[in-house]
Amino acid sequence: MGSTVETSELRHIIEVQKLKEKIRSIRRLVLETAHNENAHLGSSLSCLEIIATLYFLKMRHTPYEPLWKDRDRFVLSKGHAALALYAVLAEMGYIQREELRTFKKLGSRLQGHPDLRVPGVEAPSGSLGQGLSIGVGMALGIRMNGSRSRVYVLMGDGECDEGQVWEAMMTAAHLKLSNLVLIIDRNGWQLDGRTEEVKKKVPLKAKIESFGWEVYTVNGHDVQKIVEVLDYAEHSEGPVAIIAYTKKGHGVPFIEDTNGGHKIRLNDEQYLAALKELEAYGGGL
Ligand SMILES: Cc1ncc(C[n+]2csc(CCOP(=O)(O)OP(=O)(O)O)c2C)c(N)n1
């Protein structure tokens, strides 16, 4: 028994280590693309570890059969962070890495917000506030079909300003959707400034709990901790929300924890500085 535990723990450590290497490659793809085209870089870098952990370590899915009926679903409700999702899908094999060069170009399927033409994208998004409702519908449908699939929705903290989010929260709790996990990218910024100055979110955890959800908090750049909290969320009796504390522009000092990289095209100097930092940073905590 003891050795079984040790073996599985060891496997876990190796998996997390491998994921960090993947994250380094994914970050490089994101930076390259933001050098080539204007992108929501800060918003993409704050949630990159979360999306990568879901796709590489948590969700059941396969790039060989993107519409496999028993797959787990991911909805990027903060659709402006599409670049992070595309880079993960490219590293996973859903799309070719080279296709990222067409990001936002005329005729490309890799537009600034996710589109159903992209294999691995489960929902079109970009109009903030809608992803959780989509996730609720998916989770309910999955349960009605008797499937064990799970649904993960990633939302921004500024996105919580949308009233539809709270309607969906109420519905999910009422339906006891234990196959639904909401992750909130709590980077503390939204388009017009600091979240708490634009419209106060705290006490966010208590607010969501009062809607009947189980709520956990995590460091959203710590891959090991993200895996642990996601494992934990599988044993709930209803919907689970995870407030992931992150930094906008994480890993790129001149935009980190500012709104400076909300939408940016890196010039040559910025790109090289960001790459240099990436070498030092590696992939995740
Ligand atoms: C309904 C709607 N209103 C406005 C926008 C424009 N918009 C794009 S990103 C953004 C800020 C979102 O902030 P947050 O959810 O905190 O995400 P972050 O980029 O900080 O991760 C806004 C208002 C939008 N996409 N959808």
CSV table of C-alpha atoms and ligand atoms in Angstrom, one decimal:
chain,number,residue,atom,x,y,z
A,1,MET,CA,0.0,0.0,0.0
A,2,GLY,CA,2.8,2.4,1.1
A,3,SER,CA,4.7,1.9,-2.1
A,4,THR,CA,1.5,2.3,-4.2
A,5,VAL,CA,1.0,5.7,-2.6
A,6,GLU,CA,4.6,6.6,-3.2
A,7,THR,CA,4.4,5.5,-6.8
A,8,SER,CA,1.3,7.5,-7.5
A,9,GLU,CA,2.8,10.6,-5.7
A,10,LEU,CA,6.0,10.2,-7.8
A,11,ARG,CA,3.9,10.0,-11.0
A,12,HIS,CA,2.1,13.1,-10.0
A,13,ILE,CA,5.3,15.0,-9.4
A,14,ILE,CA,6.7,13.9,-12.8
A,15,GLU,CA,3.4,15.0,-14.4
A,16,VAL,CA,3.5,18.4,-12.8
A,17,GLN,CA,7.2,18.8,-13.8
A,18,LYS,CA,6.4,17.9,-17.4
A,19,LEU,CA,3.5,20.3,-17.4
A,20,LYS,CA,5.7,23.1,-16.4
A,21,GLU,CA,7.9,22.4,-19.4
A,22,LYS,CA,4.9,22.5,-21.6
A,23,ILE,CA,3.8,25.8,-20.1
A,24,ARG,CA,7.2,27.2,-21.0
A,25,SER,CA,6.5,26.3,-24.7
A,26,ILE,CA,3.0,27.6,-24.5
A,27,ARG,CA,4.2,30.9,-23.1
A,28,ARG,CA,6.7,31.2,-25.9
A,29,LEU,CA,3.9,30.7,-28.4
A,30,VAL,CA,1.8,33.3,-26.7
A,31,LEU,CA,4.7,35.8,-26.8
A,32,GLU,CA,5.6,35.1,-30.4
A,33,THR,CA,1.9,35.7,-31.4
A,34,ALA,CA,1.7,38.9,-29.4
A,35,HIS,CA,4.8,40.1,-31.2
A,36,ASN,CA,3.2,39.3,-34.5
A,37,GLU,CA,-0.3,40.8,-33.7
A,38,ASN,CA,-2.1,42.9,-31.2
A,39,ALA,CA,-3.4,40.6,-28.4
A,40,HIS,CA,-5.0,40.5,-25.0
A,41,LEU,CA,-1.6,39.5,-23.6
A,42,GLY,CA,-2.1,40.4,-20.0
A,43,SER,CA,-5.4,38.6,-19.8
A,44,SER,CA,-4.0,35.6,-21.5
A,45,LEU,CA,-0.9,35.3,-19.3
A,46,SER,CA,-2.9,35.5,-16.1
A,47,CYS,CA,-4.9,32.3,-16.9
A,48,LEU,CA,-2.4,30.3,-18.9
A,49,GLU,CA,-1.4,27.9,-16.1
A,50,ILE,CA,-5.1,27.3,-15.3
A,51,ILE,CA,-6.0,26.4,-18.9
A,52,ALA,CA,-2.9,24.3,-19.4
A,53,THR,CA,-3.5,22.3,-16.2
A,54,LEU,CA,-7.1,21.6,-17.2
A,55,TYR,CA,-6.1,20.4,-20.7
A,56,PHE,CA,-2.9,18.5,-19.8
A,57,LEU,CA,-3.7,17.1,-16.4
A,58,LYS,CA,-7.3,17.2,-15.6
A,59,MET,CA,-9.8,16.9,-18.4
A,60,ARG,CA,-10.7,13.8,-20.2
A,61,HIS,CA,-10.5,14.6,-23.9
A,62,THR,CA,-8.5,13.7,-27.0
A,63,PRO,CA,-7.3,15.9,-29.9
A,64,TYR,CA,-7.8,12.8,-32.2
A,65,GLU,CA,-11.5,13.0,-31.6
A,66,PRO,CA,-12.4,16.6,-30.5
A,67,LEU,CA,-16.1,15.8,-30.4
A,68,TRP,CA,-15.8,12.5,-28.4
A,69,LYS,CA,-19.2,12.3,-26.6
A,70,ASP,CA,-17.8,11.6,-23.2
A,71,ARG,CA,-15.2,14.4,-23.2
A,72,ASP,CA,-15.0,17.0,-20.5
A,73,ARG,CA,-15.8,20.5,-21.6
A,74,PHE,CA,-14.0,23.8,-21.2
A,75,VAL,CA,-15.7,27.1,-21.8
A,76,LEU,CA,-13.5,30.2,-21.9
A,77,SER,CA,-16.0,32.8,-20.8
A,78,LYS,CA,-13.4,35.5,-20.8
A,79,GLY,CA,-13.1,35.0,-24.5
A,80,HIS,CA,-10.7,37.8,-25.1
A,81,ALA,CA,-8.0,35.5,-23.6
A,82,ALA,CA,-8.4,33.3,-26.7
A,83,LEU,CA,-4.7,33.4,-27.4
A,84,ALA,CA,-4.0,31.4,-24.2
A,85,LEU,CA,-6.5,28.8,-25.3
A,86,TYR,CA,-5.2,28.6,-28.9
A,87,ALA,CA,-1.6,28.2,-27.6
A,88,VAL,CA,-2.7,25.3,-25.3
A,89,LEU,CA,-4.7,23.7,-28.2
A,90,ALA,CA,-1.6,24.0,-30.4
A,91,GLU,CA,0.7,22.5,-27.9
A,92,MET,CA,-1.9,19.7,-27.3
A,93,GLY,CA,-2.2,18.9,-31.1
A,94,TYR,CA,-5.7,20.2,-31.8
A,95,ILE,CA,-4.2,22.7,-34.2
A,96,GLN,CA,-0.8,23.3,-35.8
A,97,ARG,CA,1.6,25.6,-34.0
A,98,GLU,CA,2.2,27.4,-37.3
A,99,GLU,CA,-1.4,28.3,-37.5
A,100,LEU,CA,-0.9,30.8,-34.7
A,101,ARG,CA,0.9,33.0,-37.2
A,102,THR,CA,-2.6,33.6,-38.7
A,103,PHE,CA,-4.0,34.9,-35.4
A,104,LYS,CA,-6.6,37.6,-36.1
A,105,LYS,CA,-5.7,37.7,-39.8
A,106,LEU,CA,-8.4,38.0,-42.4
A,107,GLY,CA,-9.8,34.6,-43.2
A,108,SER,CA,-8.2,32.8,-40.2
A,109,ARG,CA,-10.3,30.7,-37.9
A,110,LEU,CA,-8.1,31.9,-35.0
A,111,GLN,CA,-9.9,35.2,-34.4
A,112,GLY,CA,-9.6,37.4,-31.3
A,113,HIS,CA,-12.4,35.5,-29.6
A,114,PRO,CA,-13.0,31.7,-29.7
A,115,ASP,CA,-14.9,30.3,-32.6
A,116,LEU,CA,-16.5,26.9,-33.0
A,117,ARG,CA,-14.6,26.3,-36.2
A,118,VAL,CA,-11.5,25.7,-34.1
A,119,PRO,CA,-11.2,22.1,-32.9
A,120,GLY,CA,-11.2,21.9,-29.1
A,121,VAL,CA,-13.3,25.1,-28.7
A,122,GLU,CA,-16.6,24.2,-27.1
A,123,ALA,CA,-18.4,27.5,-27.1
A,124,PRO,CA,-18.1,30.8,-28.9
A,125,SER,CA,-17.4,33.5,-26.4
A,126,GLY,CA,-16.3,37.1,-26.0
A,127,SER,CA,-19.5,38.8,-24.9
A,128,LEU,CA,-18.7,38.7,-21.2
A,129,GLY,CA,-21.1,37.1,-18.8
A,130,GLN,CA,-22.5,34.3,-20.9
A,131,GLY,CA,-20.1,31.5,-20.4
A,132,LEU,CA,-21.4,30.3,-17.1
A,133,SER,CA,-24.9,30.1,-18.5
A,134,ILE,CA,-23.6,28.0,-21.3
A,135,GLY,CA,-21.8,25.8,-18.8
A,136,VAL,CA,-24.9,25.3,-16.8
A,137,GLY,CA,-26.8,24.2,-19.9
A,138,MET,CA,-24.0,21.8,-20.8
A,139,ALA,CA,-23.7,20.3,-17.3
A,140,LEU,CA,-27.5,19.8,-17.2
A,141,GLY,CA,-27.6,18.1,-20.6
A,142,ILE,CA,-24.7,15.9,-19.7
A,143,ARG,CA,-26.4,14.8,-16.5
A,144,MET,CA,-29.6,14.1,-18.4
A,145,ASN,CA,-27.7,11.9,-20.8
A,146,GLY,CA,-26.3,9.9,-17.9
A,147,SER,CA,-22.7,10.9,-18.9
A,148,ARG,CA,-19.8,11.4,-16.4
A,149,SER,CA,-18.3,14.3,-18.3
A,150,ARG,CA,-17.5,17.4,-16.4
A,151,VAL,CA,-17.7,21.1,-17.4
A,152,TYR,CA,-15.2,23.7,-16.5
A,153,VAL,CA,-15.9,27.4,-17.1
A,154,LEU,CA,-13.2,30.1,-16.8
A,155,MET,CA,-14.4,33.7,-16.1
A,156,GLY,CA,-12.7,37.0,-15.4
A,157,ASP,CA,-13.2,38.8,-12.0
A,158,GLY,CA,-14.4,42.0,-13.8
A,159,GLU,CA,-16.8,39.7,-15.7
A,160,CYS,CA,-18.6,39.2,-12.3
A,161,ASP,CA,-20.2,42.6,-13.0
A,162,GLU,CA,-22.5,41.0,-15.5
A,163,GLY,CA,-25.9,40.2,-13.9
A,164,GLN,CA,-26.3,37.1,-16.0
A,165,VAL,CA,-23.4,35.5,-14.1
A,166,TRP,CA,-25.5,35.6,-10.9
A,167,GLU,CA,-28.6,34.2,-12.6
A,168,ALA,CA,-26.5,31.3,-13.7
A,169,MET,CA,-25.1,30.9,-10.2
A,170,MET,CA,-28.5,30.6,-8.8
A,171,THR,CA,-29.6,28.1,-11.4
A,172,ALA,CA,-26.5,25.9,-11.0
A,173,ALA,CA,-27.0,25.7,-7.2
A,174,HIS,CA,-30.7,25.0,-7.5
A,175,LEU,CA,-30.0,22.1,-9.9
A,176,LYS,CA,-27.1,20.9,-7.7
A,177,LEU,CA,-24.8,20.6,-10.7
A,178,SER,CA,-21.9,18.7,-9.2
A,179,ASN,CA,-20.3,18.3,-12.6
A,180,LEU,CA,-19.8,22.0,-13.0
A,181,VAL,CA,-16.7,23.9,-11.9
A,182,LEU,CA,-16.3,27.7,-12.3
A,183,ILE,CA,-12.9,29.1,-12.1
A,184,ILE,CA,-12.5,32.9,-11.6
A,185,ASP,CA,-9.3,34.5,-12.8
A,186,ARG,CA,-8.9,36.9,-9.9
A,187,ASN,CA,-6.2,39.1,-11.3
A,188,GLY,CA,-7.7,42.3,-9.7
A,189,TRP,CA,-8.0,44.2,-13.0
A,190,GLN,CA,-10.7,44.8,-15.5
A,191,LEU,CA,-10.8,47.1,-18.6
A,192,ASP,CA,-11.3,50.4,-16.7
A,193,GLY,CA,-8.9,49.8,-13.8
A,194,ARG,CA,-8.6,47.9,-10.6
A,195,THR,CA,-11.7,45.7,-10.0
A,196,GLU,CA,-12.3,47.0,-6.5
A,197,GLU,CA,-12.3,50.6,-7.8
A,198,VAL,CA,-14.5,50.0,-10.8
A,199,LYS,CA,-17.1,47.9,-8.8
A,200,LYS,CA,-16.3,46.2,-5.5
A,201,LYS,CA,-16.2,42.4,-5.8
A,202,VAL,CA,-15.2,41.6,-2.2
A,203,PRO,CA,-16.2,39.6,-0.3
A,204,LEU,CA,-16.4,37.5,-3.5
A,205,LYS,CA,-16.1,34.1,-1.8
A,206,ALA,CA,-18.9,34.9,0.6
A,207,LYS,CA,-21.1,36.2,-2.1
A,208,ILE,CA,-20.7,33.0,-4.2
A,209,GLU,CA,-21.2,30.8,-1.1
A,210,SER,CA,-24.4,32.7,-0.3
A,211,PHE,CA,-25.7,31.5,-3.7
A,212,GLY,CA,-25.3,27.9,-2.5
A,213,TRP,CA,-21.9,27.0,-4.1
A,214,GLU,CA,-18.8,25.5,-2.5
A,215,VAL,CA,-15.9,27.9,-3.0
A,216,TYR,CA,-12.2,27.4,-2.8
A,217,THR,CA,-9.2,29.7,-3.3
A,218,VAL,CA,-5.9,28.9,-5.0
A,219,ASN,CA,-2.8,30.5,-6.3
A,220,GLY,CA,-3.6,30.4,-10.0
A,221,HIS,CA,0.0,30.2,-11.2
A,222,ASP,CA,0.9,27.2,-8.9
A,223,VAL,CA,0.2,24.2,-11.1
A,224,GLN,CA,0.5,21.7,-8.2
A,225,LYS,CA,-2.1,23.6,-6.2
A,226,ILE,CA,-4.4,24.0,-9.1
A,227,VAL,CA,-4.4,20.2,-9.7
A,228,GLU,CA,-5.1,19.6,-6.0
A,229,VAL,CA,-8.0,21.9,-5.8
A,230,LEU,CA,-9.5,20.5,-9.1
A,231,ASP,CA,-9.2,17.0,-7.7
A,232,TYR,CA,-10.9,18.2,-4.5
A,233,ALA,CA,-13.8,19.7,-6.6
A,234,GLU,CA,-14.7,16.3,-8.0
A,235,HIS,CA,-16.1,15.2,-4.6
A,236,SER,CA,-18.7,18.0,-4.2
A,237,GLU,CA,-22.5,17.6,-4.0
A,238,GLY,CA,-23.1,20.7,-6.0
A,239,PRO,CA,-21.3,23.3,-8.2
A,240,VAL,CA,-17.9,24.4,-7.1
A,241,ALA,CA,-16.2,27.8,-7.7
A,242,ILE,CA,-12.5,28.2,-7.5
A,243,ILE,CA,-11.2,31.8,-7.0
A,244,ALA,CA,-7.7,31.7,-8.6
A,245,TYR,CA,-5.5,34.5,-7.5
A,246,THR,CA,-3.3,35.5,-10.4
A,247,LYS,CA,-1.4,38.4,-11.8
A,248,LYS,CA,-2.4,40.0,-15.1
A,249,GLY,CA,0.6,39.8,-17.5
A,250,HIS,CA,2.2,37.1,-15.2
A,251,GLY,CA,5.9,36.5,-16.2
A,252,VAL,CA,6.4,39.7,-18.2
A,253,PRO,CA,7.7,42.3,-15.7
A,254,PHE,CA,6.9,45.4,-17.7
A,255,ILE,CA,3.2,44.5,-17.8
A,256,GLU,CA,2.9,42.3,-14.7
A,257,ASP,CA,0.1,43.3,-12.3
A,258,THR,CA,-0.8,46.3,-14.4
A,259,ASN,CA,-3.4,46.9,-17.1
A,260,GLY,CA,-0.6,47.9,-19.5
A,261,GLY,CA,-0.8,44.6,-21.4
A,262,HIS,CA,-4.5,44.3,-21.5
A,263,LYS,CA,-4.2,44.7,-25.3
A,264,ILE,CA,-0.7,45.1,-26.7
A,265,ARG,CA,1.5,44.2,-29.6
A,266,LEU,CA,5.0,43.6,-28.4
A,267,ASN,CA,7.7,45.6,-30.2
A,268,ASP,CA,11.1,43.9,-30.8
A,269,GLU,CA,12.6,45.2,-27.7
A,270,GLN,CA,9.7,44.1,-25.5
A,271,TYR,CA,9.5,40.7,-27.1
A,272,LEU,CA,13.2,40.0,-26.5
A,273,ALA,CA,12.9,41.2,-22.9
A,274,ALA,CA,9.9,38.9,-22.4
A,275,LEU,CA,11.7,35.9,-23.9
A,276,LYS,CA,14.7,36.5,-21.6
A,277,GLU,CA,12.4,36.6,-18.6
A,278,LEU,CA,10.8,33.4,-19.8
A,279,GLU,CA,14.1,31.6,-19.7
A,280,ALA,CA,14.5,32.6,-16.0
A,281,TYR,CA,10.9,31.9,-15.1
A,282,GLY,CA,10.3,28.6,-16.7
A,283,GLY,CA,6.8,27.3,-16.5
A,284,GLY,CA,4.8,28.0,-13.5
A,285,LEU,CA,5.6,27.9,-9.8
B,1,LIG,C1,-20.5,42.2,-22.6
B,1,LIG,C2,-19.1,42.8,-22.8
B,1,LIG,N1,-18.8,44.1,-22.4
B,1,LIG,C3,-17.6,44.6,-22.6
B,1,LIG,C4,-16.6,43.8,-23.2
B,1,LIG,C5,-15.3,44.5,-23.4
B,1,LIG,N2,-14.2,43.9,-22.6
B,1,LIG,C6,-13.3,43.1,-23.1
B,1,LIG,S1,-12.2,42.6,-21.9
B,1,LIG,C7,-13.0,43.4,-20.7
B,1,LIG,C8,-12.4,43.4,-19.3
B,1,LIG,C9,-12.7,42.1,-18.6
B,1,LIG,O1,-12.2,42.1,-17.3
B,1,LIG,P1,-11.9,40.8,-16.6
B,1,LIG,O2,-13.2,39.9,-16.7
B,1,LIG,O3,-11.5,41.1,-15.2
B,1,LIG,O4,-10.8,40.0,-17.4
B,1,LIG,P2,-9.2,40.3,-17.5
B,1,LIG,O5,-9.0,40.7,-18.9
B,1,LIG,O6,-8.9,41.3,-16.4
B,1,LIG,O7,-8.6,39.0,-17.2
B,1,LIG,C10,-14.1,44.1,-21.2
B,1,LIG,C11,-15.0,45.0,-20.4
B,1,LIG,C12,-16.9,42.5,-23.6
B,1,LIG,N3,-16.0,41.7,-24.1
B,1,LIG,N4,-18.2,42.0,-23.3
